[in-house]
PDB file of C-alpha atoms and ligand atoms in Angstrom:
ATOM      1  CA  UNK A   1     -38.695 -59.032 -13.482  1.00 75.00           C
ATOM      2  CA  UNK A   2     -42.206 -58.330 -12.139  1.00 87.00           C
ATOM      3  CA  UNK A   3     -44.145 -61.298 -10.865  1.00 96.00           C
ATOM      4  CA  UNK A   4     -47.872 -61.936 -11.035  1.00 98.00           C
ATOM      5  CA  UNK A   5     -50.016 -60.897  -8.092  1.00 98.00           C
ATOM      6  CA  UNK A   6     -51.132 -63.970  -6.242  1.00 98.00           C
ATOM      7  CA  UNK A   7     -54.904 -64.540  -6.267  1.00 98.00           C
ATOM      8  CA  UNK A   8     -56.126 -64.909  -2.685  1.00 98.00           C
ATOM      9  CA  UNK A   9     -59.788 -65.707  -3.437  1.00 98.00           C
ATOM     10  CA  UNK A  10     -62.538 -65.430  -6.030  1.00 98.00           C
ATOM     11  CA  UNK A  11     -65.659 -64.394  -4.128  1.00 98.00           C
ATOM     12  CA  UNK A  12     -69.339 -64.623  -4.986  1.00 98.00           C
ATOM     13  CA  UNK A  13     -71.540 -61.666  -4.059  1.00 98.00           C
ATOM     14  CA  UNK A  14     -72.949 -62.066  -0.526  1.00 98.00           C
ATOM     15  CA  UNK A  15     -76.744 -62.006  -0.033  1.00 98.00           C
ATOM     16  CA  UNK A  16     -78.120 -58.565  -0.946  1.00 98.00           C
ATOM     17  CA  UNK A  17     -79.927 -56.052   1.250  1.00 97.00           C
ATOM     18  CA  UNK A  18     -81.796 -52.860   0.433  1.00 97.00           C
ATOM     19  CA  UNK A  19     -80.307 -49.437   1.159  1.00 96.00           C
ATOM     20  CA  UNK A  20     -83.383 -47.230   1.336  1.00 96.00           C
ATOM     21  CA  UNK A  21     -85.704 -48.409  -1.432  1.00 96.00           C
ATOM     22  CA  UNK A  22     -83.382 -47.520  -4.303  1.00 97.00           C
ATOM     23  CA  UNK A  23     -80.270 -49.659  -3.933  1.00 98.00           C
ATOM     24  CA  UNK A  24     -80.116 -53.442  -3.678  1.00 98.00           C
ATOM     25  CA  UNK A  25     -76.547 -54.057  -2.631  1.00 98.00           C
ATOM     26  CA  UNK A  26     -74.216 -56.959  -2.020  1.00 98.00           C
ATOM     27  CA  UNK A  27     -71.713 -55.869   0.616  1.00 98.00           C
ATOM     28  CA  UNK A  28     -68.436 -57.535  -0.366  1.00 98.00           C
ATOM     29  CA  UNK A  29     -66.654 -55.933   2.613  1.00 98.00           C
ATOM     30  CA  UNK A  30     -66.412 -55.276   5.512  1.00 98.00           C
ATOM     31  CA  UNK A  31     -69.596 -57.312   6.313  1.00 97.00           C
ATOM     32  CA  UNK A  32     -69.679 -59.898   3.523  1.00 98.00           C
ATOM     33  CA  UNK A  33     -66.048 -60.960   3.654  1.00 98.00           C
ATOM     34  CA  UNK A  34     -63.307 -60.061   6.120  1.00 97.00           C
ATOM     35  CA  UNK A  35     -60.758 -59.194   3.464  1.00 98.00           C
ATOM     36  CA  UNK A  36     -58.008 -56.588   3.772  1.00 97.00           C
ATOM     37  CA  UNK A  37     -58.788 -53.784   1.330  1.00 98.00           C
ATOM     38  CA  UNK A  38     -57.506 -50.732   3.278  1.00 98.00           C
ATOM     39  CA  UNK A  39     -57.761 -47.836   2.157  1.00 98.00           C
ATOM     40  CA  UNK A  40     -61.093 -49.110   0.764  1.00 99.00           C
ATOM     41  CA  UNK A  41     -63.273 -49.615   3.839  1.00 98.00           C
ATOM     42  CA  UNK A  42     -66.579 -50.657   2.289  1.00 98.00           C
ATOM     43  CA  UNK A  43     -67.811 -51.959  -1.052  1.00 98.00           C
ATOM     44  CA  UNK A  44     -71.548 -52.023  -1.736  1.00 98.00           C
ATOM     45  CA  UNK A  45     -72.200 -53.580  -5.105  1.00 98.00           C
ATOM     46  CA  UNK A  46     -75.619 -53.099  -6.692  1.00 98.00           C
ATOM     47  CA  UNK A  47     -75.553 -56.001  -9.177  1.00 98.00           C
ATOM     48  CA  UNK A  48     -77.672 -55.358 -12.259  1.00 98.00           C
ATOM     49  CA  UNK A  49     -81.400 -55.410 -11.469  1.00 98.00           C
ATOM     50  CA  UNK A  50     -84.521 -54.067 -13.162  1.00 98.00           C
ATOM     51  CA  UNK A  51     -86.564 -51.348 -11.514  1.00 98.00           C
ATOM     52  CA  UNK A  52     -90.160 -50.949 -12.686  1.00 98.00           C
ATOM     53  CA  UNK A  53     -91.327 -47.532 -13.913  1.00 98.00           C
ATOM     54  CA  UNK A  54     -92.615 -45.279 -11.138  1.00 97.00           C
ATOM     55  CA  UNK A  55     -93.443 -41.639 -10.453  1.00 95.00           C
ATOM     56  CA  UNK A  56     -92.060 -41.967  -6.941  1.00 93.00           C
ATOM     57  CA  UNK A  57     -88.312 -41.393  -6.584  1.00 92.00           C
ATOM     58  CA  UNK A  58     -86.621 -44.403  -4.989  1.00 97.00           C
ATOM     59  CA  UNK A  59     -83.465 -43.863  -3.013  1.00 97.00           C
ATOM     60  CA  UNK A  60     -81.946 -42.895   0.310  1.00 97.00           C
ATOM     61  CA  UNK A  61     -82.980 -39.810   2.290  1.00 96.00           C
ATOM     62  CA  UNK A  62     -80.797 -37.314   4.133  1.00 97.00           C
ATOM     63  CA  UNK A  63     -77.986 -38.937   6.137  1.00 97.00           C
ATOM     64  CA  UNK A  64     -74.546 -37.862   7.400  1.00 97.00           C
ATOM     65  CA  UNK A  65     -70.982 -39.026   6.738  1.00 98.00           C
ATOM     66  CA  UNK A  66     -67.697 -38.133   8.420  1.00 98.00           C
ATOM     67  CA  UNK A  67     -64.094 -39.266   8.165  1.00 98.00           C
ATOM     68  CA  UNK A  68     -63.940 -40.707   4.649  1.00 98.00           C
ATOM     69  CA  UNK A  69     -64.985 -40.384   0.992  1.00 98.00           C
ATOM     70  CA  UNK A  70     -67.849 -42.011  -0.877  1.00 97.00           C
ATOM     71  CA  UNK A  71     -67.209 -42.952  -4.497  1.00 98.00           C
ATOM     72  CA  UNK A  72     -70.188 -43.872  -6.658  1.00 98.00           C
ATOM     73  CA  UNK A  73     -69.614 -45.494 -10.046  1.00 98.00           C
ATOM     74  CA  UNK A  74     -72.626 -45.860 -12.353  1.00 98.00           C
ATOM     75  CA  UNK A  75     -72.992 -48.634 -14.965  1.00 98.00           C
ATOM     76  CA  UNK A  76     -76.768 -48.655 -15.575  1.00 98.00           C
ATOM     77  CA  UNK A  77     -79.508 -46.324 -14.378  1.00 98.00           C
ATOM     78  CA  UNK A  78     -79.008 -42.820 -13.036  1.00 98.00           C
ATOM     79  CA  UNK A  79     -78.825 -41.170  -9.623  1.00 98.00           C
ATOM     80  CA  UNK A  80     -79.486 -37.605  -8.516  1.00 97.00           C
ATOM     81  CA  UNK A  81     -77.500 -36.317  -5.576  1.00 96.00           C
ATOM     82  CA  UNK A  82     -77.706 -33.342  -3.207  1.00 96.00           C
ATOM     83  CA  UNK A  83     -75.519 -32.447  -0.239  1.00 95.00           C
ATOM     84  CA  UNK A  84     -75.410 -29.902   2.572  1.00 95.00           C
ATOM     85  CA  UNK A  85     -72.365 -28.161   1.071  1.00 91.00           C
ATOM     86  CA  UNK A  86     -74.673 -27.024  -1.750  1.00 91.00           C
ATOM     87  CA  UNK A  87     -73.457 -29.533  -4.321  1.00 92.00           C
ATOM     88  CA  UNK A  88     -75.865 -31.440  -6.496  1.00 94.00           C
ATOM     89  CA  UNK A  89     -75.699 -33.389  -9.712  1.00 94.00           C
ATOM     90  CA  UNK A  90     -76.488 -36.513 -11.651  1.00 97.00           C
ATOM     91  CA  UNK A  91     -74.517 -39.715 -11.975  1.00 98.00           C
ATOM     92  CA  UNK A  92     -75.225 -41.346 -15.341  1.00 98.00           C
ATOM     93  CA  UNK A  93     -73.748 -44.574 -16.739  1.00 98.00           C
ATOM     94  CA  UNK A  94     -69.969 -44.139 -17.100  1.00 98.00           C
ATOM     95  CA  UNK A  95     -69.858 -41.263 -14.596  1.00 98.00           C
ATOM     96  CA  UNK A  96     -68.198 -41.292 -11.196  1.00 98.00           C
ATOM     97  CA  UNK A  97     -68.975 -39.156  -8.194  1.00 97.00           C
ATOM     98  CA  UNK A  98     -66.188 -38.730  -5.671  1.00 97.00           C
ATOM     99  CA  UNK A  99     -67.504 -37.056  -2.514  1.00 97.00           C
ATOM    100  CA  UNK A 100     -65.100 -36.191   0.264  1.00 97.00           C
ATOM    101  CA  UNK A 101     -67.239 -36.124   3.402  1.00 97.00           C
ATOM    102  CA  UNK A 102     -64.172 -35.481   5.621  1.00 98.00           C
ATOM    103  CA  UNK A 103     -65.269 -33.245   8.554  1.00 98.00           C
ATOM    104  CA  UNK A 104     -68.924 -33.900   7.837  1.00 97.00           C
ATOM    105  CA  UNK A 105     -71.647 -33.657   5.281  1.00 97.00           C
ATOM    106  CA  UNK A 106     -75.320 -34.492   4.878  1.00 97.00           C
ATOM    107  CA  UNK A 107     -76.465 -35.925   1.583  1.00 96.00           C
ATOM    108  CA  UNK A 108     -79.299 -37.758  -0.149  1.00 97.00           C
ATOM    109  CA  UNK A 109     -79.223 -40.067  -3.145  1.00 97.00           C
ATOM    110  CA  UNK A 110     -82.275 -40.766  -5.323  1.00 97.00           C
ATOM    111  CA  UNK A 111     -82.928 -42.306  -8.703  1.00 98.00           C
ATOM    112  CA  UNK A 112     -82.926 -39.610 -11.365  1.00 98.00           C
ATOM    113  CA  UNK A 113     -86.432 -38.594 -12.445  1.00 97.00           C
ATOM    114  CA  UNK A 114     -86.384 -39.634 -16.122  1.00 97.00           C
ATOM    115  CA  UNK A 115     -84.810 -42.987 -15.281  1.00 98.00           C
ATOM    116  CA  UNK A 116     -87.451 -43.550 -12.564  1.00 98.00           C
ATOM    117  CA  UNK A 117     -90.301 -42.882 -14.998  1.00 98.00           C
ATOM    118  CA  UNK A 118     -88.918 -45.281 -17.601  1.00 98.00           C
ATOM    119  CA  UNK A 119     -87.487 -47.885 -15.216  1.00 98.00           C
ATOM    120  CA  UNK A 120     -84.949 -50.389 -16.522  1.00 98.00           C
ATOM    121  CA  UNK A 121     -81.588 -51.857 -15.596  1.00 98.00           C
ATOM    122  CA  UNK A 122     -79.739 -50.394 -12.621  1.00 98.00           C
ATOM    123  CA  UNK A 123     -76.142 -51.253 -11.681  1.00 98.00           C
ATOM    124  CA  UNK A 124     -73.781 -49.255  -9.449  1.00 98.00           C
ATOM    125  CA  UNK A 125     -70.780 -49.552  -7.161  1.00 98.00           C
ATOM    126  CA  UNK A 126     -70.412 -47.488  -4.008  1.00 98.00           C
ATOM    127  CA  UNK A 127     -67.110 -47.447  -2.168  1.00 98.00           C
ATOM    128  CA  UNK A 128     -66.071 -45.888   1.101  1.00 98.00           C
ATOM    129  CA  UNK A 129     -62.489 -44.710   0.762  1.00 98.00           C
ATOM    130  CA  UNK A 130     -60.879 -44.090   4.133  1.00 98.00           C
ATOM    131  CA  UNK A 131     -58.914 -40.931   4.935  1.00 98.00           C
ATOM    132  CA  UNK A 132     -55.716 -40.774   7.000  1.00 98.00           C
ATOM    133  CA  UNK A 133     -56.316 -39.240  10.446  1.00 98.00           C
ATOM    134  CA  UNK A 134     -54.701 -35.938   9.423  1.00 98.00           C
ATOM    135  CA  UNK A 135     -57.343 -35.430   6.697  1.00 98.00           C
ATOM    136  CA  UNK A 136     -60.430 -36.781   8.461  1.00 98.00           C
ATOM    137  CA  UNK A 137     -61.509 -33.319   9.608  1.00 98.00           C
ATOM    138  CA  UNK A 138     -60.558 -31.442   6.434  1.00 97.00           C
ATOM    139  CA  UNK A 139     -63.131 -29.428   4.444  1.00 96.00           C
ATOM    140  CA  UNK A 140     -65.677 -31.495   2.506  1.00 96.00           C
ATOM    141  CA  UNK A 141     -65.384 -31.425  -1.264  1.00 94.00           C
ATOM    142  CA  UNK A 142     -66.962 -32.968  -4.291  1.00 93.00           C
ATOM    143  CA  UNK A 143     -65.631 -34.183  -7.615  1.00 96.00           C
ATOM    144  CA  UNK A 144     -68.204 -34.829 -10.327  1.00 96.00           C
ATOM    145  CA  UNK A 145     -66.349 -36.955 -12.866  1.00 98.00           C
ATOM    146  CA  UNK A 146     -68.447 -37.037 -16.022  1.00 98.00           C
ATOM    147  CA  UNK A 147     -67.546 -39.844 -18.424  1.00 98.00           C
ATOM    148  CA  UNK A 148     -66.508 -37.329 -21.128  1.00 98.00           C
ATOM    149  CA  UNK A 149     -63.863 -35.962 -18.753  1.00 98.00           C
ATOM    150  CA  UNK A 150     -62.501 -39.296 -17.518  1.00 98.00           C
ATOM    151  CA  UNK A 151     -59.078 -40.103 -19.013  1.00 98.00           C
ATOM    152  CA  UNK A 152     -59.110 -43.026 -21.423  1.00 98.00           C
ATOM    153  CA  UNK A 153     -56.486 -45.347 -22.850  1.00 98.00           C
ATOM    154  CA  UNK A 154     -57.553 -47.082 -26.060  1.00 98.00           C
ATOM    155  CA  UNK A 155     -56.321 -50.655 -26.244  1.00 98.00           C
ATOM    156  CA  UNK A 156     -54.584 -51.702 -29.497  1.00 96.00           C
ATOM    157  CA  UNK A 157     -56.709 -53.258 -32.293  1.00 95.00           C
ATOM    158  CA  UNK A 158     -59.944 -51.630 -31.035  1.00 95.00           C
ATOM    159  CA  UNK A 159     -59.995 -54.106 -28.201  1.00 97.00           C
ATOM    160  CA  UNK A 160     -61.586 -51.718 -25.750  1.00 98.00           C
ATOM    161  CA  UNK A 161     -60.711 -48.911 -23.398  1.00 98.00           C
ATOM    162  CA  UNK A 162     -59.262 -48.385 -19.942  1.00 98.00           C
ATOM    163  CA  UNK A 163     -61.012 -45.512 -18.169  1.00 98.00           C
ATOM    164  CA  UNK A 164     -58.611 -44.172 -15.591  1.00 98.00           C
ATOM    165  CA  UNK A 165     -60.641 -42.776 -12.700  1.00 98.00           C
ATOM    166  CA  UNK A 166     -57.657 -42.381 -10.366  1.00 98.00           C
ATOM    167  CA  UNK A 167     -53.969 -43.223 -10.561  1.00 98.00           C
ATOM    168  CA  UNK A 168     -52.120 -43.727 -13.815  1.00 98.00           C
ATOM    169  CA  UNK A 169     -52.159 -46.269 -16.636  1.00 98.00           C
ATOM    170  CA  UNK A 170     -49.792 -46.273 -19.644  1.00 97.00           C
ATOM    171  CA  UNK A 171     -48.644 -42.766 -18.688  1.00 97.00           C
ATOM    172  CA  UNK A 172     -52.206 -41.401 -18.595  1.00 98.00           C
ATOM    173  CA  UNK A 173     -53.288 -39.907 -15.284  1.00 98.00           C
ATOM    174  CA  UNK A 174     -56.784 -40.204 -13.843  1.00 98.00           C
ATOM    175  CA  UNK A 175     -58.566 -36.960 -13.069  1.00 94.00           C
ATOM    176  CA  UNK A 176     -59.712 -37.749  -9.526  1.00 98.00           C
ATOM    177  CA  UNK A 177     -57.586 -36.228  -6.793  1.00 98.00           C
ATOM    178  CA  UNK A 178     -57.008 -38.626  -3.914  1.00 98.00           C
ATOM    179  CA  UNK A 179     -55.540 -38.212  -0.432  1.00 98.00           C
ATOM    180  CA  UNK A 180     -53.526 -41.447  -0.588  1.00 98.00           C
ATOM    181  CA  UNK A 181     -52.162 -43.388  -3.580  1.00 98.00           C
ATOM    182  CA  UNK A 182     -55.048 -45.169  -5.339  1.00 98.00           C
ATOM    183  CA  UNK A 183     -55.407 -46.853  -8.714  1.00 98.00           C
ATOM    184  CA  UNK A 184     -59.008 -47.117  -9.922  1.00 98.00           C
ATOM    185  CA  UNK A 185     -59.928 -48.012 -13.503  1.00 98.00           C
ATOM    186  CA  UNK A 186     -62.905 -49.261 -15.436  1.00 98.00           C
ATOM    187  CA  UNK A 187     -61.824 -51.770 -18.072  1.00 98.00           C
ATOM    188  CA  UNK A 188     -64.287 -51.975 -20.955  1.00 98.00           C
ATOM    189  CA  UNK A 189     -63.035 -54.930 -22.979  1.00 98.00           C
ATOM    190  CA  UNK A 190     -63.945 -56.668 -26.214  1.00 98.00           C
ATOM    191  CA  UNK A 191     -63.935 -60.482 -26.316  1.00 98.00           C
ATOM    192  CA  UNK A 192     -60.342 -61.651 -26.656  1.00 97.00           C
ATOM    193  CA  UNK A 193     -58.792 -58.409 -25.373  1.00 98.00           C
ATOM    194  CA  UNK A 194     -55.869 -58.816 -23.037  1.00 96.00           C
ATOM    195  CA  UNK A 195     -53.880 -56.409 -20.928  1.00 97.00           C
ATOM    196  CA  UNK A 196     -51.546 -56.192 -17.967  1.00 98.00           C
ATOM    197  CA  UNK A 197     -52.209 -54.039 -14.899  1.00 98.00           C
ATOM    198  CA  UNK A 198     -49.478 -53.124 -12.461  1.00 96.00           C
ATOM    199  CA  UNK A 199     -49.522 -51.994  -8.859  1.00 94.00           C
ATOM    200  CA  UNK A 200     -47.087 -52.414  -5.983  1.00 97.00           C
ATOM    201  CA  UNK A 201     -47.161 -55.710  -4.071  1.00 97.00           C
ATOM    202  CA  UNK A 202     -47.950 -53.759  -0.880  1.00 98.00           C
ATOM    203  CA  UNK A 203     -51.228 -52.333  -2.267  1.00 98.00           C
ATOM    204  CA  UNK A 204     -54.528 -54.001  -1.391  1.00 98.00           C
ATOM    205  CA  UNK A 205     -56.071 -54.970  -4.703  1.00 98.00           C
ATOM    206  CA  UNK A 206     -59.270 -56.406  -6.186  1.00 98.00           C
ATOM    207  CA  UNK A 207     -61.090 -56.767  -9.494  1.00 98.00           C
ATOM    208  CA  UNK A 208     -64.877 -56.798  -9.706  1.00 98.00           C
ATOM    209  CA  UNK A 209     -66.417 -58.327 -12.832  1.00 98.00           C
ATOM    210  CA  UNK A 210     -69.285 -55.994 -13.684  1.00 98.00           C
ATOM    211  CA  UNK A 211     -70.186 -57.700 -16.947  1.00 98.00           C
ATOM    212  CA  UNK A 212     -68.983 -60.710 -18.937  1.00 98.00           C
ATOM    213  CA  UNK A 213     -66.214 -63.026 -17.799  1.00 98.00           C
ATOM    214  CA  UNK A 214     -62.437 -62.903 -17.675  1.00 98.00           C
ATOM    215  CA  UNK A 215     -59.396 -65.078 -17.248  1.00 98.00           C
ATOM    216  CA  UNK A 216     -56.912 -63.777 -14.674  1.00 98.00           C
ATOM    217  CA  UNK A 217     -53.174 -64.517 -14.631  1.00 98.00           C
ATOM    218  CA  UNK A 218     -53.650 -67.089 -17.353  1.00 96.00           C
ATOM    219  CA  UNK A 219     -55.316 -69.630 -15.092  1.00 93.00           C
ATOM    220  CA  UNK A 220     -58.306 -68.524 -12.994  1.00 97.00           C
ATOM    221  CA  UNK A 221     -61.706 -67.668 -14.456  1.00 97.00           C
ATOM    222  CA  UNK A 222     -64.065 -65.128 -12.949  1.00 98.00           C
ATOM    223  CA  UNK A 223     -67.672 -64.478 -13.943  1.00 98.00           C
ATOM    224  CA  UNK A 224     -70.097 -61.561 -13.720  1.00 98.00           C
ATOM    225  CA  UNK A 225     -70.556 -60.223 -10.160  1.00 98.00           C
ATOM    226  CA  UNK A 226     -67.512 -62.009  -8.726  1.00 98.00           C
ATOM    227  CA  UNK A 227     -64.702 -60.223  -6.884  1.00 98.00           C
ATOM    228  CA  UNK A 228     -61.115 -61.368  -7.286  1.00 98.00           C
ATOM    229  CA  UNK A 229     -59.067 -60.549  -4.190  1.00 98.00           C
ATOM    230  CA  UNK A 230     -55.287 -60.522  -4.429  1.00 98.00           C
ATOM    231  CA  UNK A 231     -52.669 -61.377  -1.821  1.00 98.00           C
ATOM    232  CA  UNK A 232     -49.810 -58.965  -0.984  1.00 98.00           C
ATOM    233  CA  UNK A 233     -47.472 -60.802  -3.312  1.00 97.00           C
ATOM    234  CA  UNK A 234     -46.472 -59.896  -6.858  1.00 98.00           C
ATOM    235  CA  UNK A 235     -47.077 -56.698  -8.786  1.00 97.00           C
ATOM    236  CA  UNK A 236     -48.773 -57.502 -12.104  1.00 98.00           C
ATOM    237  CA  UNK A 237     -52.153 -58.839 -13.171  1.00 98.00           C
ATOM    238  CA  UNK A 238     -52.846 -60.388 -16.561  1.00 98.00           C
ATOM    239  CA  UNK A 239     -56.428 -60.104 -17.779  1.00 98.00           C
ATOM    240  CA  UNK A 240     -58.043 -61.694 -20.809  1.00 98.00           C
ATOM    241  CA  UNK A 241     -61.691 -61.055 -21.692  1.00 98.00           C
ATOM    242  CA  UNK A 242     -63.465 -64.335 -22.478  1.00 94.00           C
ATOM    243  CA  UNK A 243     -66.384 -62.332 -23.881  1.00 97.00           C
ATOM    244  CA  UNK A 244     -67.176 -58.619 -23.906  1.00 98.00           C
ATOM    245  CA  UNK A 245     -66.493 -57.575 -20.334  1.00 98.00           C
ATOM    246  CA  UNK A 246     -66.512 -54.649 -17.931  1.00 98.00           C
ATOM    247  CA  UNK A 247     -64.178 -54.878 -14.944  1.00 98.00           C
ATOM    248  CA  UNK A 248     -63.481 -52.483 -12.080  1.00 99.00           C
ATOM    249  CA  UNK A 249     -59.873 -52.444 -10.837  1.00 98.00           C
ATOM    250  CA  UNK A 250     -59.207 -51.190  -7.301  1.00 98.00           C
ATOM    251  CA  UNK A 251     -55.754 -50.946  -5.779  1.00 98.00           C
ATOM    252  CA  UNK A 252     -54.516 -48.723  -2.977  1.00 98.00           C
ATOM    253  CA  UNK A 253     -51.721 -48.162  -0.527  1.00 98.00           C
ATOM    254  CA  UNK A 254     -52.962 -49.170   2.923  1.00 98.00           C
ATOM    255  CA  UNK A 255     -53.365 -46.373   5.477  1.00 98.00           C
ATOM    256  CA  UNK A 256     -52.669 -48.770   8.369  1.00 98.00           C
ATOM    257  CA  UNK A 257     -54.308 -46.706  11.112  1.00 98.00           C
ATOM    258  CA  UNK A 258     -56.734 -47.826  13.834  1.00 98.00           C
ATOM    259  CA  UNK A 259     -60.397 -47.879  12.793  1.00 98.00           C
ATOM    260  CA  UNK A 260     -63.450 -46.901  14.807  1.00 98.00           C
ATOM    261  CA  UNK A 261     -66.705 -47.097  12.881  1.00 98.00           C
ATOM    262  CA  UNK A 262     -70.269 -46.383  13.868  1.00 98.00           C
ATOM    263  CA  UNK A 263     -72.974 -46.215  11.187  1.00 96.00           C
ATOM    264  CA  UNK A 264     -71.973 -43.510   8.707  1.00 97.00           C
ATOM    265  CA  UNK A 265     -68.912 -42.327  10.670  1.00 98.00           C
ATOM    266  CA  UNK A 266     -65.415 -43.713  10.120  1.00 98.00           C
ATOM    267  CA  UNK A 267     -62.801 -42.446  12.554  1.00 98.00           C
ATOM    268  CA  UNK A 268     -59.709 -43.711  14.424  1.00 98.00           C
ATOM    269  CA  UNK A 269     -60.878 -43.636  18.067  1.00 98.00           C
ATOM    270  CA  UNK A 270     -64.176 -44.279  19.896  1.00 98.00           C
ATOM    271  CA  UNK A 271     -64.146 -40.759  21.389  1.00 98.00           C
ATOM    272  CA  UNK A 272     -64.078 -39.342  17.844  1.00 98.00           C
ATOM    273  CA  UNK A 273     -67.259 -41.303  17.107  1.00 98.00           C
ATOM    274  CA  UNK A 274     -68.875 -39.775  20.209  1.00 98.00           C
ATOM    275  CA  UNK A 275     -67.859 -36.345  18.923  1.00 98.00           C
ATOM    276  CA  UNK A 276     -69.300 -37.118  15.478  1.00 98.00           C
ATOM    277  CA  UNK A 277     -72.647 -38.136  16.996  1.00 97.00           C
ATOM    278  CA  UNK A 278     -72.707 -35.015  19.178  1.00 98.00           C
ATOM    279  CA  UNK A 279     -71.792 -32.746  16.245  1.00 98.00           C
ATOM    280  CA  UNK A 280     -74.467 -34.364  14.093  1.00 97.00           C
ATOM    281  CA  UNK A 281     -77.106 -34.026  16.833  1.00 96.00           C
ATOM    282  CA  UNK A 282     -76.248 -30.351  17.347  1.00 96.00           C
ATOM    283  CA  UNK A 283     -76.529 -29.465  13.659  1.00 95.00           C
ATOM    284  CA  UNK A 284     -72.814 -29.045  12.926  1.00 95.00           C
ATOM    285  CA  UNK A 285     -73.149 -31.032   9.681  1.00 95.00           C
ATOM    286  CA  UNK A 286     -75.257 -28.267   8.155  1.00 92.00           C
ATOM    287  CA  UNK A 287     -78.767 -28.555   6.760  1.00 92.00           C
ATOM    288  CA  UNK A 288     -80.297 -30.364   3.815  1.00 95.00           C
ATOM    289  CA  UNK A 289     -83.993 -30.458   2.942  1.00 91.00           C
ATOM    290  CA  UNK A 290     -85.598 -33.931   2.838  1.00 87.00           C
TER     291      UNK A 290
HETATM  292 MN1   MN B   1     -74.338 -41.853   1.702  1.00 90.46          MN
END
């Protein structure tokens, strides 16, 4: 008989900081809270804010990454993206961009032009998903997961939908390919909806309440912008939407390897960081126009 995952903590968003001039993020981890979320290394949460209309494109200019993947999930607003592997695209509400930096990439992320001109609500999640050492230097790749292509499970009684970004729910597989086992879903729930999520007790797991409020495991309440962190105990989570709610579910098998991080590089050993800096300084990450 499966048991409920034990709730370790319900966390408020830490004080925000700006990333470039386009993202106002609350870093839940690793800076905000020292919680174990391996294989997820970093979670920057842009809680919903309003940007005023502008003709200038706000965002982040060209910068490198090596040794991991960035996953961007859009809820409000839109982002345009370009990288040194020649990929570019837009991330609109409901879309997910899964970029495997691996051996090294340069990219830039700006608000999409039409959104910038109109302004309005902006809400995003960006995750850094770590790679096992054997894949850290693999070829970069890019998965543009448009909402239309994301697998969906309709809850009974029109109670909402589970969008399966990665992993599997109710026999439906997510379309993202991952290097290690990961479950990642967006739950878009009507008031009163309830469902059960499952993942192994050994997986590091969290829920982020993007909108609305929920009851978890029949007892605890969590409100908009809070993160529910689970202990490595139990394998099921019961969720009930107290009002219309959007919730991001993250669960992954830990990689359990040593971590060496410097700025945008995430490796296993300090000498690999030195190499990353040298490779970046000598142009080995390619070229991308500002
Ligand atoms: Mn980046």
